[in-house]
GROMACS .gro file of C-alpha atoms in nm:
model
  429
    1MET     CA    1  16.540   3.510   0.569
    2ASN     CA    2  16.271   3.647   0.798
    3ARG     CA    3  16.017   3.394   0.920
    4PRO     CA    4  15.755   3.534   1.161
    5ALA     CA    5  15.686   3.307   1.456
    6ARG     CA    6  15.361   3.114   1.460
    7ALA     CA    7  15.286   3.198   1.820
    8GLY     CA    8  15.362   3.464   2.075
    9ARG     CA    9  15.347   3.754   1.829
   10ARG     CA   10  15.317   4.104   1.971
   11ARG     CA   11  15.092   4.350   1.793
   12LEU     CA   12  15.115   4.724   1.831
   13PRO     CA   13  14.803   4.854   2.011
   14GLY     CA   14  14.572   5.038   1.780
   15TRP     CA   15  14.612   4.827   1.466
   16VAL     CA   16  14.244   4.823   1.370
   17ALA     CA   17  14.070   4.726   1.048
   18ALA     CA   18  14.003   5.021   0.819
   19ALA     CA   19  13.988   5.060   0.443
   20ALA     CA   20  14.287   5.236   0.290
   21THR     CA   21  14.223   5.553   0.096
   22ILE     CA   22  14.339   5.527  -0.263
   23ALA     CA   23  14.483   5.853  -0.391
   24ALA     CA   24  14.406   5.987  -0.735
   25PHE     CA   25  14.757   5.910  -0.854
   26SER     CA   26  14.758   5.547  -0.971
   27GLY     CA   27  14.933   5.303  -0.740
   28TRP     CA   28  14.933   5.519  -0.427
   29THR     CA   29  14.772   5.449  -0.093
   30SER     CA   30  14.760   5.703   0.189
   31ALA     CA   31  14.689   5.524   0.515
   32LEU     CA   32  14.746   5.580   0.882
   33PRO     CA   33  14.945   5.296   1.043
   34ASP     CA   34  14.628   5.157   1.204
   35GLN     CA   35  14.474   5.122   0.858
   36LEU     CA   36  14.741   4.896   0.712
   37SER     CA   37  14.576   4.586   0.855
   38GLY     CA   38  14.261   4.670   0.657
   39THR     CA   39  14.446   4.671   0.326
   40GLN     CA   40  14.412   4.346   0.137
   41VAL     CA   41  14.684   4.105   0.030
   42VAL     CA   42  14.709   4.102  -0.350
   43PRO     CA   43  14.832   3.759  -0.469
   44PRO     CA   44  15.061   3.766  -0.774
   45PRO     CA   45  14.869   3.654  -1.085
   46GLU     CA   46  15.003   3.350  -1.268
   47VAL     CA   47  15.185   3.487  -1.570
   48ALA     CA   48  15.454   3.346  -1.797
   49LEU     CA   49  15.815   3.458  -1.767
   50PRO     CA   50  15.845   3.782  -1.967
   51GLY     CA   51  16.078   3.786  -2.266
   52TYR     CA   52  16.430   3.918  -2.232
   53ARG     CA   53  16.432   4.299  -2.262
   54GLN     CA   54  16.065   4.297  -2.363
   55PRO     CA   55  15.852   4.566  -2.196
   56SER     CA   56  15.606   4.415  -1.947
   57ARG     CA   57  15.356   4.534  -1.688
   58ASP     CA   58  15.270   4.399  -1.348
   59ALA     CA   59  14.931   4.236  -1.400
   60ALA     CA   60  14.796   4.360  -1.065
   61PHE     CA   61  14.964   4.697  -1.006
   62GLY     CA   62  15.023   4.814  -1.364
   63THR     CA   63  15.389   4.903  -1.302
   64PRO     CA   64  15.605   4.872  -1.616
   65PHE     CA   65  15.907   4.646  -1.580
   66THR     CA   66  16.169   4.465  -1.789
   67ARG     CA   67  16.363   4.142  -1.754
   68ILE     CA   68  16.719   4.260  -1.810
   69THR     CA   69  16.920   3.935  -1.790
   70ASP     CA   70  16.884   3.592  -1.950
   71PRO     CA   71  17.053   3.312  -1.751
   72GLY     CA   72  17.238   3.067  -1.973
   73ALA     CA   73  17.260   3.306  -2.268
   74ALA     CA   74  17.529   3.522  -2.427
   75LEU     CA   75  17.396   3.877  -2.409
   76GLY     CA   76  17.658   4.048  -2.623
   77ALA     CA   77  17.943   4.291  -2.551
   78GLY     CA   78  18.139   4.002  -2.399
   79ILE     CA   79  17.871   3.938  -2.136
   80ALA     CA   80  17.740   3.585  -2.088
   81CYS     CA   81  17.514   3.476  -1.804
   82ARG     CA   82  17.555   3.155  -1.607
   83ARG     CA   83  17.265   2.915  -1.639
   84GLU     CA   84  17.192   2.930  -1.264
   85MET     CA   85  17.176   3.306  -1.213
   86CYS     CA   86  17.253   3.652  -1.347
   87ARG     CA   87  17.153   3.924  -1.102
   88HIS     CA   88  17.236   4.228  -0.891
   89ARG     CA   89  17.421   4.186  -0.562
   90TYR     CA   90  17.210   4.300  -0.267
   91SER     CA   91  16.935   4.533  -0.148
   92SER     CA   92  17.171   4.783   0.018
   93ALA     CA   93  17.423   4.783  -0.272
   94GLN     CA   94  17.359   5.052  -0.534
   95ALA     CA   95  17.326   4.899  -0.881
   96TRP     CA   96  17.320   5.233  -1.072
   97ASN     CA   97  17.588   5.496  -1.102
   98ALA     CA   98  17.529   5.855  -0.993
   99ASP     CA   99  17.351   5.976  -1.309
  100GLN     CA  100  17.189   5.635  -1.371
  101SER     CA  101  17.349   5.595  -1.713
  102LEU     CA  102  17.514   5.267  -1.608
  103LEU     CA  103  17.376   4.962  -1.427
  104LEU     CA  104  17.597   4.697  -1.267
  105ILE     CA  105  17.526   4.323  -1.270
  106PRO     CA  106  17.807   4.152  -1.073
  107VAL     CA  107  17.662   3.807  -0.992
  108GLY     CA  108  17.668   3.526  -1.246
  109CYS     CA  109  17.821   3.697  -1.549
  110GLY     CA  110  18.192   3.627  -1.501
  111GLY     CA  111  18.295   3.964  -1.362
  112LEU     CA  112  18.152   4.313  -1.329
  113CYS     CA  113  17.902   4.350  -1.612
  114PHE     CA  114  17.782   4.696  -1.712
  115PHE     CA  115  17.454   4.772  -1.885
  116ASP     CA  116  17.293   5.089  -2.009
  117GLY     CA  117  17.109   5.218  -1.704
  118ARG     CA  118  16.793   5.305  -1.898
  119SER     CA  119  16.768   5.071  -2.199
  120TYR     CA  120  16.946   4.779  -2.023
  121GLU     CA  121  17.157   4.710  -2.331
  122PRO     CA  122  17.474   4.515  -2.238
  123LEU     CA  123  17.776   4.744  -2.276
  124PHE     CA  124  18.098   4.591  -2.140
  125ARG     CA  125  18.249   4.358  -1.883
  126ARG     CA  126  18.544   4.411  -1.651
  127ALA     CA  127  18.734   4.154  -1.448
  128ARG     CA  128  18.877   4.278  -1.121
  129SER     CA  129  18.933   4.168  -0.765
  130GLY     CA  130  18.841   4.350  -0.446
  131GLU     CA  131  18.518   4.530  -0.361
  132CYS     CA  132  18.380   4.824  -0.558
  133GLU     CA  133  18.080   5.048  -0.497
  134TRP     CA  134  17.953   5.333  -0.712
  135HIS     CA  135  18.066   5.682  -0.617
  136PRO     CA  136  17.739   5.860  -0.523
  137VAL     CA  137  17.837   6.190  -0.691
  138ARG     CA  138  18.080   6.110  -0.975
  139PRO     CA  139  17.898   5.907  -1.246
  140GLU     CA  140  18.217   5.777  -1.404
  141ALA     CA  141  18.371   5.646  -1.083
  142MET     CA  142  18.362   5.359  -0.838
  143ILE     CA  143  18.528   5.341  -0.496
  144CYS     CA  144  18.729   5.019  -0.478
  145VAL     CA  145  18.902   4.847  -0.188
  146SER     CA  146  19.173   4.584  -0.223
  147PRO     CA  147  19.354   4.420   0.070
  148SER     CA  148  19.621   4.693   0.065
  149ALA     CA  149  19.471   5.005  -0.096
  150VAL     CA  150  19.168   5.219  -0.172
  151THR     CA  151  19.131   5.351  -0.527
  152ILE     CA  152  18.897   5.552  -0.746
  153TRP     CA  153  18.836   5.345  -1.058
  154GLU     CA  154  18.660   5.444  -1.379
  155PRO     CA  155  18.509   5.131  -1.537
  156ARG     CA  156  18.468   5.275  -1.890
  157SER     CA  157  18.821   5.408  -1.929
  158ALA     CA  158  18.986   5.167  -1.680
  159ARG     CA  159  19.168   5.466  -1.528
  160GLU     CA  160  19.252   5.418  -1.161
  161GLU     CA  161  19.392   5.645  -0.890
  162VAL     CA  162  19.523   5.532  -0.553
  163ILE     CA  163  19.361   5.733  -0.275
  164TYR     CA  164  19.496   5.548   0.026
  165ARG     CA  165  19.771   5.290   0.053
  166ALA     CA  166  19.769   5.101   0.381
  167GLU     CA  167  20.085   5.135   0.587
  168GLY     CA  168  20.085   4.928   0.903
  169TYR     CA  169  19.753   4.769   0.809
  170ARG     CA  170  19.655   4.475   0.593
  171ASP     CA  171  19.349   4.286   0.473
  172LEU     CA  172  19.138   4.595   0.409
  173LYS     CA  173  18.765   4.525   0.369
  174PHE     CA  174  18.488   4.750   0.238
  175GLY     CA  175  18.224   4.618   0.475
  176PRO     CA  176  18.278   4.352   0.352
  177ASN     CA  177  17.983   4.327   0.114
  178LYS     CA  178  17.764   4.573   0.305
  179GLY     CA  179  17.981   4.882   0.293
  180ASN     CA  180  17.857   5.206   0.137
  181PRO     CA  181  18.015   5.550   0.105
  182SER     CA  182  17.861   5.854   0.271
  183ASN     CA  183  17.599   6.030   0.061
  184ASP     CA  184  17.850   6.290  -0.058
  185GLY     CA  185  18.112   6.028  -0.145
  186ARG     CA  186  18.369   6.172   0.095
  187TRP     CA  187  18.379   5.901   0.362
  188ILE     CA  188  18.396   5.524   0.377
  189ALA     CA  189  18.459   5.282   0.664
  190LEU     CA  190  18.720   5.009   0.644
  191ARG     CA  191  18.792   4.697   0.840
  192ALA     CA  192  19.157   4.597   0.865
  193VAL     CA  193  19.420   4.407   1.060
  194ALA     CA  194  19.666   4.639   1.235
  195ALA     CA  195  20.040   4.578   1.266
  196ASN     CA  196  19.989   4.421   1.611
  197GLY     CA  197  19.748   4.165   1.463
  198GLN     CA  198  19.438   4.324   1.614
  199GLU     CA  199  19.123   4.365   1.406
  200VAL     CA  200  19.015   4.727   1.375
  201ALA     CA  201  18.779   4.951   1.182
  202PHE     CA  202  18.826   5.315   1.089
  203ALA     CA  203  18.673   5.593   0.883
  204LEU     CA  204  18.863   5.712   0.578
  205ASP     CA  205  18.829   6.066   0.442
  206LEU     CA  206  18.870   6.025   0.066
  207ALA     CA  207  18.892   6.399   0.004
  208GLU     CA  208  19.173   6.457   0.254
  209ARG     CA  209  19.318   6.105   0.205
  210ARG     CA  210  19.331   6.070   0.581
  211LYS     CA  211  19.223   5.784   0.807
  212GLY     CA  212  19.036   5.829   1.133
  213ALA     CA  213  19.104   5.676   1.472
  214ASP     CA  214  19.116   5.298   1.506
  215ILE     CA  215  18.806   5.134   1.648
  216SER     CA  216  18.912   4.817   1.825
  217LEU     CA  217  18.695   4.523   1.722
  218GLN     CA  218  18.874   4.275   1.947
  219GLY     CA  219  18.682   4.381   2.256
  220LEU     CA  220  18.340   4.353   2.097
  221PRO     CA  221  18.138   4.037   2.158
  222GLY     CA  222  18.129   3.772   1.886
  223ARG     CA  223  18.278   3.820   1.542
  224THR     CA  224  18.242   4.123   1.317
  225ASN     CA  225  18.022   4.070   1.012
  226SER     CA  226  18.060   4.414   0.857
  227CYS     CA  227  18.119   4.783   0.922
  228THR     CA  228  17.998   5.082   0.722
  229ILE     CA  229  17.999   5.460   0.735
  230SER     CA  230  17.675   5.648   0.805
  231PRO     CA  231  17.509   5.865   0.535
  232LEU     CA  232  17.653   6.193   0.670
  233GLY     CA  233  17.993   6.045   0.751
  234LEU     CA  234  17.940   6.102   1.124
  235HIS     CA  235  17.932   5.742   1.247
  236VAL     CA  236  18.082   5.400   1.186
  237VAL     CA  237  17.832   5.120   1.241
  238CYS     CA  238  17.956   4.765   1.300
  239PHE     CA  239  17.748   4.449   1.314
  240GLN     CA  240  17.854   4.162   1.541
  241TYR     CA  241  17.747   3.797   1.525
  242LEU     CA  242  17.742   3.618   1.863
  243GLU     CA  243  17.776   3.245   1.930
  244ASP     CA  244  17.412   3.222   2.039
  245GLY     CA  245  17.300   3.348   1.697
  246THR     CA  246  17.231   3.706   1.807
  247ASP     CA  247  17.326   3.987   1.568
  248GLN     CA  248  17.408   4.310   1.755
  249ALA     CA  249  17.495   4.658   1.630
  250PHE     CA  250  17.750   4.907   1.763
  251VAL     CA  251  17.752   5.274   1.665
  252PHE     CA  252  18.077   5.473   1.697
  253THR     CA  253  18.177   5.827   1.608
  254ILE     CA  254  18.449   5.859   1.345
  255ASP     CA  255  18.676   5.942   1.641
  256ALA     CA  256  18.616   5.589   1.776
  257GLN     CA  257  18.383   5.687   2.062
  258LEU     CA  258  18.104   5.437   2.132
  259VAL     CA  259  17.764   5.604   2.094
  260GLN     CA  260  17.518   5.315   2.096
  261ARG     CA  261  17.506   4.940   2.150
  262TRP     CA  262  17.193   4.762   2.029
  263PRO     CA  263  17.209   4.425   2.208
  264GLU     CA  264  16.878   4.291   2.073
  265HIS     CA  265  16.889   4.052   1.778
  266HIS     CA  266  16.861   4.238   1.446
  267ARG     CA  267  16.675   4.536   1.593
  268PRO     CA  268  16.675   4.619   1.312
  269GLY     CA  269  16.859   4.412   1.052
  270HIS     CA  270  16.855   4.343   0.678
  271GLY     CA  271  16.823   4.716   0.628
  272ASP     CA  272  16.995   5.037   0.530
  273MET     CA  273  17.066   5.389   0.656
  274THR     CA  274  16.941   5.733   0.558
  275VAL     CA  275  16.903   6.089   0.683
  276ASP     CA  276  16.562   6.157   0.839
  277ALA     CA  277  16.355   6.474   0.788
  278ASP     CA  278  16.497   6.629   1.107
  279GLY     CA  279  16.857   6.567   0.996
  280SER     CA  280  16.907   6.259   1.216
  281GLU     CA  281  17.084   5.953   1.079
  282VAL     CA  282  16.863   5.645   1.107
  283TYR     CA  283  16.878   5.275   1.029
  284VAL     CA  284  16.561   5.123   0.880
  285GLY     CA  285  16.507   4.749   0.863
  286ILE     CA  286  16.330   4.445   1.000
  287SER     CA  287  16.329   4.386   1.375
  288LYS     CA  288  16.377   4.029   1.494
  289ALA     CA  289  16.345   4.098   1.865
  290PRO     CA  290  16.068   4.199   2.110
  291PRO     CA  291  15.876   4.419   2.152
  292ASP     CA  292  15.846   4.473   1.774
  293ARG     CA  293  15.952   4.139   1.630
  294TYR     CA  294  15.909   4.127   1.249
  295PHE     CA  295  15.793   4.488   1.235
  296ILE     CA  296  15.956   4.736   0.997
  297ILE     CA  297  16.121   4.987   1.228
  298LYS     CA  298  16.337   5.298   1.214
  299ARG     CA  299  16.611   5.345   1.474
  300ARG     CA  300  16.806   5.665   1.536
  301LEU     CA  301  17.184   5.623   1.549
  302SER     CA  302  17.243   5.895   1.808
  303ASP     CA  303  17.017   5.761   2.084
  304GLY     CA  304  16.858   5.434   1.965
  305ALA     CA  305  16.503   5.573   1.958
  306VAL     CA  306  16.268   5.342   1.766
  307THR     CA  307  15.973   5.430   1.542
  308VAL     CA  308  15.744   5.156   1.410
  309LEU     CA  309  15.674   5.192   1.037
  310ALA     CA  310  15.477   4.874   0.959
  311PRO     CA  311  15.341   4.583   1.165
  312THR     CA  312  15.442   4.218   1.184
  313GLY     CA  313  15.484   4.067   0.841
  314GLU     CA  314  15.704   3.895   0.589
  315GLY     CA  315  15.940   4.189   0.536
  316GLN     CA  316  16.269   4.046   0.413
  317HIS     CA  317  16.495   4.336   0.309
  318ALA     CA  318  16.480   4.715   0.328
  319SER     CA  319  16.675   4.948   0.100
  320LEU     CA  320  16.742   5.321   0.117
  321ARG     CA  321  16.974   5.346  -0.183
  322SER     CA  322  16.741   5.613  -0.328
  323ILE     CA  323  16.958   5.880  -0.164
  324ARG     CA  324  16.806   6.154  -0.382
  325ARG     CA  325  16.456   6.059  -0.271
  326PRO     CA  326  16.483   6.063   0.109
  327GLY     CA  327  16.188   5.978   0.325
  328TRP     CA  328  16.101   5.646   0.156
  329VAL     CA  329  16.226   5.295   0.221
  330PHE     CA  330  16.186   5.021  -0.040
  331VAL     CA  331  16.079   4.700   0.132
  332THR     CA  332  16.092   4.351  -0.019
  333TYR     CA  333  15.824   4.122   0.120
  334ALA     CA  334  15.848   3.744   0.089
  335GLY     CA  335  15.605   3.484   0.226
  336ASP     CA  336  15.308   3.294   0.091
  337PRO     CA  337  15.022   3.530  -0.003
  338ALA     CA  338  14.749   3.289   0.113
  339ALA     CA  339  14.916   3.241   0.450
  340VAL     CA  340  14.969   3.615   0.501
  341ALA     CA  341  14.603   3.682   0.413
  342ARG     CA  342  14.496   3.457   0.700
  343ARG     CA  343  14.702   3.649   0.957
  344THR     CA  344  14.495   3.919   1.123
  345GLY     CA  345  14.691   4.238   1.178
  346TRP     CA  346  14.986   4.146   0.961
  347ALA     CA  347  15.127   4.379   0.700
  348PRO     CA  348  14.922   4.288   0.390
  349PHE     CA  349  15.212   4.227   0.155
  350ALA     CA  350  15.363   3.907   0.015
  351ARG     CA  351  15.607   3.847  -0.271
  352GLU     CA  352  15.606   4.213  -0.362
  353VAL     CA  353  15.807   4.533  -0.335
  354ILE     CA  354  15.659   4.843  -0.177
  355ALA     CA  355  15.780   5.195  -0.103
  356LEU     CA  356  15.699   5.298   0.255
  357LYS     CA  357  15.720   5.644   0.412
  358ILE     CA  358  15.962   5.647   0.706
  359ASP     CA  359  15.776   5.921   0.894
  360GLY     CA  360  15.549   5.668   1.066
  361SER     CA  361  15.240   5.784   0.873
  362GLY     CA  362  15.191   5.448   0.707
  363GLU     CA  363  15.178   5.594   0.356
  364PHE     CA  364  15.293   5.334   0.107
  365ARG     CA  365  15.304   5.246  -0.258
  366ARG     CA  366  15.272   4.897  -0.403
  367ILE     CA  367  15.530   4.867  -0.681
  368VAL     CA  368  15.560   4.519  -0.824
  369HIS     CA  369  15.517   4.149  -0.753
  370THR     CA  370  15.852   3.973  -0.732
  371HIS     CA  371  15.740   3.622  -0.841
  372SER     CA  372  16.031   3.501  -0.627
  373VAL     CA  373  15.952   3.185  -0.432
  374ARG     CA  374  16.153   3.054  -0.141
  375HIS     CA  375  16.454   2.836  -0.212
  376ASP     CA  376  16.791   2.975  -0.099
  377TYR     CA  377  16.977   3.300  -0.045
  378TRP     CA  378  17.033   3.389  -0.410
  379ASN     CA  379  16.664   3.328  -0.483
  380GLU     CA  380  16.570   3.618  -0.255
  381ALA     CA  381  16.442   3.923  -0.442
  382GLN     CA  382  16.645   4.182  -0.243
  383ALA     CA  383  16.500   4.484  -0.425
  384SER     CA  384  16.717   4.796  -0.454
  385PRO     CA  385  16.617   5.138  -0.594
  386SER     CA  386  16.811   5.374  -0.819
  387PRO     CA  387  16.948   5.697  -0.666
  388ASP     CA  388  16.636   5.895  -0.761
  389GLY     CA  389  16.393   5.612  -0.681
  390THR     CA  390  16.247   5.593  -1.032
  391ARG     CA  391  16.378   5.242  -1.096
  392VAL     CA  392  16.394   4.933  -0.877
  393ILE     CA  393  16.597   4.621  -0.951
  394TRP     CA  394  16.512   4.282  -0.803
  395ALA     CA  395  16.599   3.915  -0.855
  396SER     CA  396  16.349   3.638  -0.922
  397ASN     CA  397  16.326   3.269  -1.003
  398TRP     CA  398  15.984   3.352  -1.150
  399ASP     CA  399  15.775   3.113  -0.943
  400GLN     CA  400  16.015   2.818  -0.989
  401ALA     CA  401  16.194   2.723  -0.667
  402GLY     CA  402  16.552   2.646  -0.767
  403GLY     CA  403  16.496   2.775  -1.120
  404PRO     CA  404  16.719   3.024  -1.304
  405ILE     CA  405  16.749   3.358  -1.127
  406HIS     CA  406  16.689   3.661  -1.348
  407ALA     CA  407  16.725   4.035  -1.286
  408PHE     CA  408  16.426   4.263  -1.340
  409VAL     CA  409  16.386   4.641  -1.328
  410ALA     CA  410  16.058   4.819  -1.252
  411GLN     CA  411  16.010   5.178  -1.361
  412LEU     CA  412  15.793   5.413  -1.159
  413ASP     CA  413  15.678   5.772  -1.169
  414TRP     CA  414  15.648   5.987  -0.860
  415PRO     CA  415  15.374   6.250  -0.822
  416GLU     CA  416  15.588   6.550  -0.916
  417ARG     CA  417  15.722   6.372  -1.224
  418ALA     CA  418  15.373   6.258  -1.325
  419ALA     CA  419  15.246   6.616  -1.290
  420ALA     CA  420  15.532   6.745  -1.504
  421LEU     CA  421  15.460   6.489  -1.775
  422GLU     CA  422  15.091   6.579  -1.767
  423SER     CA  423  15.168   6.948  -1.815
  424ILE     CA  424  15.399   6.871  -2.106
  425THR     CA  425  15.143   6.655  -2.285
  426GLU     CA  426  14.842   6.877  -2.210
  427PRO     CA  427  14.714   7.047  -2.529
  428GLN     CA  428  14.795   7.417  -2.556
  429ARG     CA  429  14.494   7.648  -2.540
   0.00000   0.00000   0.00000
């Protein structure tokens, strides 16, 4: 959880007060970065918990949303939610399949629970071990990793095909927990234990069923938290936790050549990767180190160049799972709205999800209030968008610290879709 320091904060020169310009399209703000500090914090209105699968609207932003789980209840189709929680997994884990016809809820429902991706009707439950992530191109398929094999699994039909069986390696891990495939579904990164007992990571080409060179993890400082492939399948990125509490990142080619070491603590962290407008692979997240502590930043994998996207604030998680809507990061903000409002120069967001342009322009869109108040890890909202960015799932205890944790989905239109709808509904002349 990101907690900005009370003293010693650095502010980017040029953050000056200025009113944001509201665009004609509802919900959009176009602002230069130095105008963000002039935008006002919008506290979440006090509203009752919406009914299960009942259409609702954010009282401040007007965004339609739906509560899609009901902790403590049997939802049908063999799916029953635990009383404590029933939610998606994490901000950088894709909840929807490639065509968004299926939505996965894997936490608190006794297995992998699948819902209709648009109506949120419960469909079926599957029990399985190992780690599975949606294939980004094949709607019917998930990429699954067990300790000894990698498979393509189809949840509806239960068909499964072995793509790679480990020989000379054991304890395969897909991340763990923070692994994603490349955007085309061809590459993943695996952690494993080699025959000599050494911990390694390597890229795996699912199309050619061929592993890349071993990346030795033994020589890296600290312990490895996770490794993942980059969006274009060009790099393997590993995150190391040191004894002093520092989280560092190491960027390798798929041929095991070290490209970058980011020794600063979480600079950035709690984020995700995407392909920038110029074709560069970048990591976007929350910095926890000087000179941009608690800023939202973008960092290029090839050379470590940093671009500031938003100033100091209560940014908690950043997601780029909207791989078919590049150029936008979905940021979950935590914090107390009243406290954030008192902080001059801070990003003016609290307990809400926004979409933020990653070009450094400062253009953003306020999406929805999370109504998630601080308690523990699972109470964090951890918002994650669908592949096309038209839906966003988040978790919430709905203003009750320690209360049941529900899953919600917000639905949003983008300008081109809104224009298309307007042309369809416009009377013919």
